[in-house]
Coordinates of C-alpha atoms and ligand atoms in Angstrom, one line a residue:
Chain U
X1 CA 138.4 121.6 88.8
X2 CA 141.3 120.0 90.7
X3 CA 142.0 123.1 92.8
X4 CA 140.8 121.2 95.8
X5 CA 141.9 117.7 96.7
X6 CA 140.9 116.0 100.0
X7 CA 143.9 114.0 101.0
X8 CA 143.6 110.8 103.1
X9 CA 145.3 112.6 106.0
X10 CA 142.8 115.4 105.9
X11 CA 140.0 112.8 105.9
X12 CA 141.7 111.1 108.9
X13 CA 141.6 114.3 110.8
X14 CA 137.9 114.7 109.9
X15 CA 137.4 111.5 111.9
X16 CA 138.1 113.6 114.9
X17 CA 134.8 115.4 114.2
X18 CA 133.0 112.1 114.4
X19 CA 134.7 111.3 117.7
X20 CA 133.5 114.6 119.2
X21 CA 129.9 113.7 118.2
X22 CA 130.4 110.2 119.7
X23 CA 131.8 111.6 123.0
X24 CA 128.9 114.0 123.3
X25 CA 126.5 111.1 122.7
X26 CA 128.1 108.9 125.3
X27 CA 128.3 111.6 127.9
X28 CA 124.7 112.7 127.5
X29 CA 123.3 109.2 127.2
X30 CA 121.5 109.9 124.0
X31 CA 121.9 106.4 122.8
X32 CA 122.6 107.1 119.2
X33 CA 126.3 106.0 119.2
X34 CA 125.6 102.6 117.6
X35 CA 123.5 104.2 114.8
X36 CA 126.1 106.9 114.4
X37 CA 128.9 104.3 114.0
X38 CA 126.9 102.3 111.6
X39 CA 126.0 105.5 109.7
X40 CA 129.7 106.5 109.4
X41 CA 130.9 103.1 108.4
X42 CA 128.1 102.7 105.8
X43 CA 128.8 106.2 104.4
X44 CA 132.5 105.4 104.0
X45 CA 132.0 102.0 102.4
X46 CA 129.0 102.9 100.2
X47 CA 130.6 106.1 98.9
X48 CA 134.0 104.4 98.3
X49 CA 132.3 101.6 96.3
X50 CA 130.1 104.0 94.4
X51 CA 133.1 106.2 93.7
X52 CA 134.9 103.3 92.0
X53 CA 131.8 102.2 90.2
X54 CA 131.1 105.8 88.9
X55 CA 134.7 106.2 87.7
X56 CA 134.3 102.9 85.8
X57 CA 130.9 103.8 84.3
X58 CA 132.1 107.2 83.2
X59 CA 135.3 105.8 81.7
X60 CA 133.7 103.0 79.6
X61 CA 130.7 105.3 78.8
X62 CA 128.3 102.6 77.6
X63 CA 124.6 103.2 77.2
X64 CA 123.5 99.9 78.8
X65 CA 125.8 100.4 81.8
X66 CA 124.5 104.0 82.4
X67 CA 120.9 102.6 82.1
X68 CA 121.6 99.8 84.5
X69 CA 123.0 102.3 87.1
X70 CA 119.9 104.5 86.8
X71 CA 117.7 101.4 87.1
X72 CA 119.5 100.4 90.3
X73 CA 119.1 103.9 91.7
X74 CA 115.4 103.9 91.0
X75 CA 114.9 100.3 92.4
X76 CA 116.6 101.3 95.6
X77 CA 114.6 104.4 95.9
X78 CA 111.4 102.4 95.5
X79 CA 112.5 99.9 98.1
X80 CA 113.1 102.7 100.6
X81 CA 109.8 104.5 99.8
X82 CA 108.1 101.1 100.3
X83 CA 109.4 101.0 103.9
X84 CA 107.6 104.2 104.7
X85 CA 104.3 102.8 103.3
X86 CA 103.6 100.9 106.5
X87 CA 101.4 98.2 104.9
X88 CA 99.8 100.0 102.0
X89 CA 99.3 97.0 99.6
X90 CA 101.4 97.0 96.4
X91 CA 103.4 100.0 97.8
X92 CA 106.6 98.8 96.2
X93 CA 105.1 98.5 92.7
X94 CA 103.4 101.9 93.1
X95 CA 106.6 103.5 94.3
X96 CA 108.6 102.0 91.4
X97 CA 106.1 103.3 88.9
X98 CA 106.0 106.7 90.5
X99 CA 109.7 107.2 90.9
X100 CA 110.7 105.8 87.5
X101 CA 108.1 108.0 85.8
X102 CA 109.3 111.1 87.7
X103 CA 112.9 110.4 87.1
X104 CA 112.7 109.3 83.4
X105 CA 110.3 112.1 82.4
X106 CA 112.4 114.8 84.1
X107 CA 115.6 113.5 82.6
X108 CA 114.1 113.2 79.2
X109 CA 113.0 116.8 79.4
X110 CA 116.5 117.9 80.6
X111 CA 118.2 116.0 77.8
X112 CA 115.8 117.1 75.1
X113 CA 116.3 120.8 76.1
X114 CA 120.1 120.2 76.2
X115 CA 120.2 121.3 79.9
X116 CA 122.0 118.0 80.6
X117 CA 124.1 116.0 78.2
X118 CA 123.5 112.3 77.7
X119 CA 126.8 111.2 79.3
X120 CA 127.1 109.1 82.4
X121 CA 128.9 111.8 84.3
X122 CA 125.7 113.9 84.1
X123 CA 122.9 111.4 83.8
X124 CA 123.9 109.3 86.9
X125 CA 124.2 112.0 89.5
X126 CA 121.1 113.8 88.2
X127 CA 119.0 110.6 88.4
X128 CA 120.3 110.1 91.9
X129 CA 119.2 113.5 93.0
X130 CA 115.8 113.2 91.3
X131 CA 115.1 109.7 92.5
X132 CA 116.1 110.4 96.1
X133 CA 114.0 113.5 96.3
X134 CA 111.0 111.7 94.8
X135 CA 111.6 108.9 97.3
X136 CA 111.5 111.3 100.3
X137 CA 108.4 113.0 98.9
X138 CA 106.5 109.8 98.3
X139 CA 107.5 108.4 101.7
X140 CA 106.1 111.5 103.4
X141 CA 102.9 111.3 101.3
X142 CA 102.4 107.7 102.3
X143 CA 102.8 108.5 105.9
X144 CA 100.3 111.4 105.7
X145 CA 97.8 109.1 103.9
X146 CA 98.1 106.4 106.5
X147 CA 97.7 108.9 109.3
X148 CA 94.7 110.6 107.7
X149 CA 92.8 107.4 106.8
X150 CA 93.3 106.3 110.4
X151 CA 92.4 109.6 112.1
X152 CA 89.6 110.6 109.7
X153 CA 88.1 107.1 109.4
X154 CA 84.7 108.2 110.6
X155 CA 84.6 111.2 108.2
X156 CA 85.5 108.9 105.2
X157 CA 82.8 106.4 106.3
X158 CA 80.3 109.3 106.4
X159 CA 81.3 110.4 102.9
X160 CA 80.9 106.9 101.6
X161 CA 77.5 106.6 103.2
X162 CA 76.4 109.7 101.4
X163 CA 77.1 108.1 98.1
X164 CA 80.6 109.4 97.3
X165 CA 82.8 107.6 94.9
X166 CA 86.2 106.5 96.3
X167 CA 87.8 109.5 94.7
X168 CA 85.3 111.9 96.2
X169 CA 85.6 110.2 99.6
X170 CA 89.4 110.4 99.5
X171 CA 90.0 113.7 97.7
X172 CA 90.8 115.8 100.8
X173 CA 93.1 113.2 102.1
X174 CA 94.9 112.7 98.8
X175 CA 95.4 116.4 98.4
X176 CA 96.9 116.9 101.8
X177 CA 99.2 113.9 101.3
X178 CA 100.5 115.4 98.1
X179 CA 101.0 118.8 99.9
X180 CA 102.9 117.0 102.7
X181 CA 105.1 115.2 100.2
X182 CA 106.0 118.3 98.3
X183 CA 106.5 120.6 101.3
X184 CA 110.2 120.0 101.8
X185 CA 111.0 120.6 98.2
X186 CA 108.9 123.8 98.1
X187 CA 110.3 125.0 101.4
X188 CA 113.9 124.5 100.2
X189 CA 113.1 126.2 96.9
X190 CA 111.9 129.2 98.9
X191 CA 114.9 129.3 101.2
X192 CA 117.6 128.2 98.8
X193 CA 120.5 130.7 99.0
X194 CA 119.1 132.5 102.1
X195 CA 119.1 129.7 104.6
X196 CA 120.9 126.8 102.9
X197 CA 123.5 126.5 100.2
X198 CA 122.5 123.1 98.7
X199 CA 125.0 120.3 98.6
X200 CA 125.5 120.3 94.9
X201 CA 126.1 124.0 94.7
X202 CA 128.4 124.1 97.7
X203 CA 130.3 121.1 96.3
X204 CA 130.8 122.9 93.0
X205 CA 131.9 126.1 94.6
X206 CA 134.1 124.1 97.0
X207 CA 135.7 122.4 94.0
X208 CA 136.6 125.8 92.5
X209 CA 133.8 126.3 90.0
X210 CA 132.7 129.9 89.4
X211 CA 129.8 130.6 91.8
X212 CA 127.6 132.1 89.1
X213 CA 128.0 128.9 87.1
X214 CA 127.3 126.8 90.2
X215 CA 124.2 128.9 90.8
X216 CA 122.9 128.3 87.2
X217 CA 123.1 124.6 87.9
X218 CA 121.4 125.0 91.2
X219 CA 118.5 126.8 89.6
X220 CA 118.1 124.0 87.2
X221 CA 118.3 121.4 89.9
X222 CA 115.6 123.3 92.0
X223 CA 113.3 123.4 89.0
X224 CA 113.8 119.7 88.2
X225 CA 113.2 118.6 91.8
X226 CA 110.0 120.6 91.9
X227 CA 108.8 118.9 88.7
X228 CA 110.0 115.4 89.8
X229 CA 108.6 115.5 93.4
X230 CA 105.2 116.7 92.1
X231 CA 105.1 114.1 89.4
X232 CA 106.2 111.4 91.8
X233 CA 103.8 112.2 94.7
X234 CA 100.8 112.7 92.4
X235 CA 101.3 109.4 90.7
X236 CA 102.0 107.5 94.0
X237 CA 99.0 109.1 95.8
X238 CA 96.5 108.6 93.1
X239 CA 97.4 104.9 92.7
X240 CA 97.8 104.3 96.4
X241 CA 94.5 105.7 97.8
X242 CA 92.2 103.0 96.3
X243 CA 94.3 100.5 98.2
X244 CA 92.6 101.7 101.4
X245 CA 89.3 100.3 100.2
X246 CA 88.0 96.8 99.3
X247 CA 86.1 95.8 96.2
X248 CA 82.8 96.6 97.8
X249 CA 83.9 100.3 98.1
X250 CA 84.2 100.0 101.9
X251 CA 87.2 101.1 104.0
X252 CA 89.5 98.2 104.8
Chain O
X1 CA 52.3 97.0 97.9
X2 CA 55.7 96.6 96.2
X3 CA 58.7 95.3 98.1
X4 CA 61.6 97.7 98.1
X5 CA 64.1 95.7 100.3
X6 CA 64.3 92.0 101.0
X7 CA 66.8 90.3 103.3
X8 CA 67.2 86.6 102.7
X9 CA 69.0 84.5 105.4
X10 CA 71.5 87.3 106.0
X11 CA 74.4 86.5 108.3
X12 CA 77.3 88.7 109.4
X13 CA 80.2 87.0 111.1
X14 CA 83.5 88.8 110.6
X15 CA 86.5 86.7 111.6
X16 CA 84.2 84.0 112.7
X17 CA 82.5 86.2 115.4
X18 CA 78.7 86.0 114.7
X19 CA 77.1 89.4 115.0
X20 CA 73.9 88.8 113.0
X21 CA 72.3 85.4 112.3
X22 CA 69.7 84.4 109.7
X23 CA 68.0 87.7 109.2
X24 CA 64.9 87.4 107.0
X25 CA 63.0 90.6 106.3
X26 CA 60.7 92.0 103.7
X27 CA 60.2 95.8 103.6
X28 CA 57.4 97.4 101.6
X29 CA 57.8 100.7 99.8
X30 CA 56.9 103.5 102.1
X31 CA 57.1 101.4 105.2
X32 CA 58.1 102.9 108.5
X33 CA 59.9 100.2 110.6
X34 CA 61.3 100.8 114.1
X35 CA 64.0 98.6 115.4
X36 CA 64.9 98.3 119.0
X37 CA 66.9 95.9 121.2
X38 CA 69.7 95.9 123.8
X39 CA 73.0 97.7 123.2
X40 CA 75.4 95.5 121.2
X41 CA 72.6 93.3 119.7
X42 CA 73.5 94.3 116.1
X43 CA 71.0 97.1 115.2
X44 CA 73.7 99.4 113.7
X45 CA 75.3 96.5 112.0
X46 CA 72.0 95.6 110.3
X47 CA 71.5 99.1 109.0
X48 CA 75.1 99.2 107.8
X49 CA 74.6 96.0 105.9
X50 CA 71.5 97.4 104.2
X51 CA 73.5 100.6 103.4
X52 CA 76.3 98.4 101.8
X53 CA 78.8 99.8 104.3
X54 CA 79.3 96.2 105.3
X55 CA 78.9 93.1 103.2
X56 CA 77.0 90.0 104.6
X57 CA 79.1 87.0 105.2
X58 CA 76.2 85.0 103.6
X59 CA 72.7 85.6 102.4
X60 CA 71.4 88.2 100.0
X61 CA 70.0 91.7 100.3
X62 CA 67.9 92.8 97.4
X63 CA 66.8 96.3 96.5
X64 CA 63.9 96.7 94.1
X65 CA 64.4 93.0 93.2
X66 CA 68.1 93.3 92.4
X67 CA 70.9 91.9 94.6
X68 CA 73.0 94.6 96.1
X69 CA 76.1 93.2 94.5
X70 CA 74.7 94.1 91.1
X71 CA 74.1 97.7 91.9
X72 CA 76.7 100.5 91.6
X73 CA 77.5 101.4 95.2
X74 CA 77.7 105.2 95.1
X75 CA 74.3 105.5 93.4
X76 CA 72.8 102.9 95.7
X77 CA 74.0 104.7 98.8
X78 CA 72.5 107.9 97.5
X79 CA 69.1 106.1 97.3
X80 CA 69.4 104.1 100.5
X81 CA 70.9 106.7 102.8
X82 CA 72.4 105.8 106.2
X83 CA 72.6 108.4 109.0
X84 CA 75.2 107.5 111.6
X85 CA 74.8 107.1 115.3
X86 CA 77.1 109.7 116.7
X87 CA 78.4 111.3 113.4
X88 CA 81.7 113.2 113.5
X89 CA 81.1 115.4 110.4
X90 CA 84.1 116.1 108.1
X91 CA 86.0 119.0 106.6
X92 CA 86.3 122.3 108.5
X93 CA 82.8 123.9 108.6
X94 CA 79.2 123.0 108.4
X95 CA 79.2 124.3 104.9
X96 CA 81.7 121.6 103.9
X97 CA 79.3 119.0 105.1
X98 CA 76.2 120.5 103.4
X99 CA 78.1 121.2 100.2
X100 CA 79.3 117.6 99.9
X101 CA 75.9 116.1 98.7
X102 CA 75.8 118.8 96.0
X103 CA 79.4 118.3 94.8
X104 CA 79.2 114.5 94.6
X105 CA 76.2 114.9 92.3
X106 CA 77.8 117.7 90.2
X107 CA 74.9 119.8 91.3
X108 CA 75.5 123.6 91.8
X109 CA 75.5 124.6 95.4
X110 CA 72.4 126.2 96.7
X111 CA 72.8 128.4 99.8
X112 CA 69.1 128.8 100.0
X113 CA 68.4 125.1 100.1
X114 CA 71.1 124.6 102.8
X115 CA 69.6 127.4 104.9
X116 CA 66.1 125.9 104.6
X117 CA 67.4 122.5 105.6
X118 CA 69.1 124.0 108.7
X119 CA 65.9 125.8 109.6
X120 CA 63.9 122.6 109.3
X121 CA 65.8 121.1 112.2
X122 CA 65.8 124.4 114.2
X123 CA 69.4 125.4 113.5
X124 CA 70.2 129.0 112.6
X125 CA 71.3 129.9 109.1
X126 CA 74.4 131.5 110.6
X127 CA 75.6 128.1 111.6
X128 CA 76.6 127.4 108.0
X129 CA 80.0 128.9 108.6
X130 CA 80.6 127.5 112.0
X131 CA 83.6 125.2 112.4
X132 CA 82.5 121.6 113.1
X133 CA 84.5 121.5 116.3
X134 CA 82.3 124.2 117.8
X135 CA 79.0 122.2 117.4
X136 CA 77.4 120.3 120.3
X137 CA 76.6 116.6 119.9
X138 CA 72.9 117.3 119.2
X139 CA 73.8 120.0 116.6
X140 CA 76.1 117.6 114.8
X141 CA 73.4 114.9 114.8
X142 CA 71.0 117.3 113.1
X143 CA 73.5 118.6 110.6
X144 CA 74.3 115.0 109.7
X145 CA 70.6 114.3 109.3
X146 CA 69.9 117.1 106.9
X147 CA 73.1 116.1 105.0
X148 CA 71.2 112.9 104.2
X149 CA 68.0 114.7 103.3
X150 CA 69.3 117.6 101.0
X151 CA 68.6 115.2 98.1
X152 CA 65.8 113.0 99.5
X153 CA 66.7 109.3 99.3
X154 CA 64.2 106.5 98.6
X155 CA 65.1 104.7 101.8
X156 CA 66.3 106.5 105.0
X157 CA 68.2 104.5 107.6
X158 CA 68.2 106.3 110.9
X159 CA 70.6 105.1 113.6
X160 CA 69.5 106.6 117.0
X161 CA 69.4 110.1 115.5
X162 CA 67.4 111.7 118.2
X163 CA 69.6 110.5 121.1
X164 CA 70.7 113.5 123.1
X165 CA 68.1 115.9 121.8
X166 CA 65.7 117.7 124.1
X167 CA 62.1 116.9 123.7
X168 CA 61.2 120.0 121.6
X169 CA 64.0 119.3 119.1
X170 CA 63.1 115.7 119.1
X171 CA 59.5 116.6 118.1
X172 CA 60.8 118.8 115.4
X173 CA 63.0 116.0 114.0
X174 CA 60.0 113.6 114.2
X175 CA 57.8 116.0 112.2
X176 CA 60.5 116.3 109.6
X177 CA 60.8 112.6 109.3
X178 CA 57.1 112.1 109.2
X179 CA 56.7 114.6 106.4
X180 CA 59.2 112.8 104.2
X181 CA 57.4 109.5 105.1
X182 CA 54.1 111.0 103.9
X183 CA 55.8 111.9 100.6
X184 CA 56.6 108.3 100.1
X185 CA 60.0 107.7 101.7
X186 CA 60.7 104.3 103.3
X187 CA 62.1 104.7 106.8
X188 CA 64.0 102.2 109.0
X189 CA 64.7 103.7 112.4
X190 CA 66.8 102.3 115.2
X191 CA 65.9 103.7 118.7
X192 CA 66.0 103.1 122.4
X193 CA 63.6 106.0 122.9
X194 CA 60.3 105.0 124.8
X195 CA 58.1 107.5 123.0
X196 CA 59.4 106.5 119.6
X197 CA 58.9 102.8 120.5
X198 CA 55.3 103.6 121.7
X199 CA 54.6 105.5 118.5
X200 CA 56.0 102.9 116.1
X201 CA 53.9 101.7 113.2
X202 CA 55.8 98.4 113.0
X203 CA 58.2 97.4 115.7
X204 CA 60.9 94.8 115.4
X205 CA 63.4 93.7 118.1
X206 CA 66.9 92.5 117.6
X207 CA 68.3 90.3 120.4
X208 CA 71.7 88.7 120.2
X209 CA 71.9 89.2 116.5
X210 CA 68.5 87.7 115.8
X211 CA 65.4 89.4 114.6
X212 CA 62.2 89.0 116.6
X213 CA 58.7 90.6 116.4
X214 CA 58.3 92.7 119.5
X215 CA 55.8 91.3 122.0
X216 CA 54.9 93.7 124.7
Ligands
LIG301 N1 83.9 96.1 113.1 C1 83.5 95.2 114.0 N2 84.3 94.1 114.2 C2 83.9 93.2 115.2 N3 82.8 93.4 116.0 C3 82.1 94.5 115.8 C4 82.4 95.4 114.8 N4 81.4 96.4 114.9 C5 80.6 96.0 115.8 N5 81.0 94.9 116.4 C6 80.3 94.1 117.5 O1 79.0 93.8 117.0 C7 78.0 93.8 117.9 C8 76.8 94.6 117.5 O2 77.2 96.0 117.3 P1 76.2 97.1 116.9 O3 77.0 98.4 116.8 O4 75.5 96.6 115.7 O5 75.2 97.2 118.1 P2 74.0 98.1 118.4 O6 72.8 97.2 118.5 O7 73.9 99.1 117.4 O8 74.3 98.7 119.8 P3 74.0 100.2 120.4 O9 72.5 100.2 120.8 O10 74.9 100.3 121.6 O11 74.3 101.1 119.3 C9 78.7 94.3 119.2 O12 79.0 93.3 120.0 C10 80.0 95.0 118.7 O13 81.0 94.9 119.6
LIG302 MG1 74.1 101.1 117.3

């Protein structure tokens, strides 16, 4: 596993790559240089901290500590999904429920089928992948729902006037929101290996793991992300759509 | 005569802006009431309140003696059916719109009934697969109307549904409405149309959010 070590000097040289991006930005007046710097600094700081934290968690190997780490990951993912909700009431609670169900259910299945061992070195990164993909899916689904309820307001009103229940009035919108949320996961499942070599697989191959083994892991990851994003977006959308109505079954 | 709808001191003032004030109204079963009044006076708002698409700020609307708040909304809206002024239609095709009343009632789709309904407002059967974006304003208005009538409601709320139709098509819509009225349907119709106003059985005027009997 240690066939590849990134030395501090190598990393320092990699900074040159960031400088190239910065220069292009300044020259072309794209105006992203501030965001880029913040992004670079945050990436370095966050990853360094997480690196030490992970090392510690893996070393002490305590159930409660692993659980706490997973909880923090899920909490942060829900906070982020909430930002995309753009005013949907209770979006944080809804996201928390959806992401934790998606993450815990998927992990439970993986552990029960012995695809993943219950050790921090496997549980924590896998939770991170699942939670972040669910977070992105749910965020996209929220955005789609907000846009549809806005653009199709008259259509929803007409359905309500015809005597539809909230579910019947929202069905088309909810379905398309779930589709939108899952689209990136499905697209990447379709193109995996042809267009992109996903981060995890590339990382493993980079680090010297036999590509066939890395690919086995990637197949598992693809399946688990499909499961997790569908569970997450379905839960989030079905709990979120009634928030667009008031108690008198009218659009807010 | 039995009362089907009563409005008792109904006010509608969202965010403090008064749109309707102190509306008192008793409507008998099988009545045909025509509402008129200047643009922006609150006619659509009144029909939407009756349809429970809006909730009065104060006052009570009763249907068959029961306050609206006591009645399950989806079922009530199927019995007291509001047809929009300038409907947009939903979904992709005319079929989506005509199939909706069937699907919300868990009723099997009947192509024949849909085609008869289209024919009743002088639309061709072939229109059933037309994309909604290809329809003219008047065609949309008629599709919306038969959407409300596929399962005939007890009370029909018509919001300027003949605006923009030529006089032949208007006559056809009038005959259709009249035939449902003869079968016992209660009809509340908002209009600016001179001939509809002249033909009205009972005419009420709304001015500045208040209801007045119309004096010629
Ligand atoms: N959601 C709303 N919030 C605030 N004001 C509204 C709202 N809907 C309608 N209004 C206002 O209420 C008043 C009455 O509107 P309404 O649509 O009932 O008029 P109307 O009599 O049907 O007019 P028209 O003949 O042009 O259709 C108008 O001044 C309108 O601007
Ligand atoms: Mg109006």
